[in-house]
Amino acid sequence: ERLLGTTYITQRFWEVNLTTGEGRDCGRAAPGWGEVTQTWKIGGTVYMAAYIGGELVEYDPAQPARYPENPRVVARPPRGQRPVAAADDGRHIFYACTRPYPELGSVLTRYDTQTGVAVFREDPLPDQQIRGLAYLRERNSLLCGTTMHADCKTGAPASDHCYLARLAADTLHVEESVPAPSGTEEVSIIGPFDESQWLCTFSGVNGITWCAVDPANLHAPLSEEMQALPESGRRIQSAGKPGIFLLRIADRIELWDMLRVCRVEILVEGMDDDFFVGNVFVQDGCYYLVTPWEIIILEELR
């Protein structure tokens, strides 16, 4: 019955009780002066990773909030800056941070929530920033996508290609990598497409295209496998079920079945400056629509 949120360009966080409507500011979440960019709920514990030092903090909601005791820092990736990609297996947290401006590359962190041991892998894909992560339980691996750019494109790239790759979850070493189609500037791992494939997007000079990727048969996507997002969609994200995705199209947020490439329903329409959904996320069978003024919770999911 409790919702936890983090705010933009400040490392404070807040909670609200959804039954009573009472909320409070919980104070500082992490060191530094940036913002929390990645969050996890594992068991009864909350984890947050923050810009500008990439630190991971652990927060016990059952105890009083009082930084630096609670939340407390549990991992500090070397020369990490902005946490930009995240995954977990229910016990281990995986997240990728950019390098400080204007450096290329990234640092990948694996944190064991049971033992408290953190492992770091610096630049697993040289000069590439990892921008997407997904945990592959059947292979105990990580599917990742990259960009050749530095954080906020502050440095000149050393390559004109970015990559799809599979990394070992235990060691964070690269098992296999393949270049993305020419003209791609960022590969994103969106969500499960079916039992064996993941929907990935490829953003660049040709706009945003997508295809289903099989991590066991990783290859550079062929032109005939690539498709444009339906109805010139500007953003796509997983709706929490294989094959079902949320698309932002014009002034609407729509639910799509990408296996059949058809619309299931329109969740929100008529967005404008007074009502604009800036983010949507899925947790525990609910959709959370984040607007500048409120959070709308849709409890009945299809």
GROMACS .gro file of C-alpha atoms in nm, residues 2-4 18 39-42 46 238-240 280-288 297-299 301:
model
   25
    2ARG     CA    1   0.305   0.228  -0.011
    3LEU     CA    2   0.444   0.409  -0.314
    4LEU     CA    3   0.802   0.536  -0.320
   18LEU     CA    4  -0.208   0.476  -0.093
   39THR     CA    5   1.518   0.162  -0.876
   40TRP     CA    6   1.448  -0.197  -0.772
   41LYS     CA    7   1.219  -0.367  -0.520
   42ILE     CA    8   1.364  -0.701  -0.409
   46VAL     CA    9   1.437  -0.096  -0.207
  238SER     CA   10   0.713  -0.346  -2.203
  239ALA     CA   11   0.367  -0.379  -2.049
  240GLY     CA   12   0.483  -0.660  -1.823
  280VAL     CA   13   0.457   0.485  -1.749
  281PHE     CA   14   0.573   0.189  -1.547
  282VAL     CA   15   0.431  -0.153  -1.458
  283GLN     CA   16   0.457  -0.316  -1.118
  284ASP     CA   17   0.260  -0.584  -0.932
  285GLY     CA   18  -0.014  -0.598  -1.194
  286CYS     CA   19  -0.078  -0.223  -1.214
  287TYR     CA   20   0.006   0.056  -1.457
  288TYR     CA   21   0.137   0.379  -1.305
  297ILE     CA   22  -0.285   0.402  -1.100
  298LEU     CA   23  -0.471   0.164  -1.332
  299GLU     CA   24  -0.537  -0.155  -1.138
  301LEU     CA   25  -0.484  -0.484  -1.647
   0.00000   0.00000   0.00000
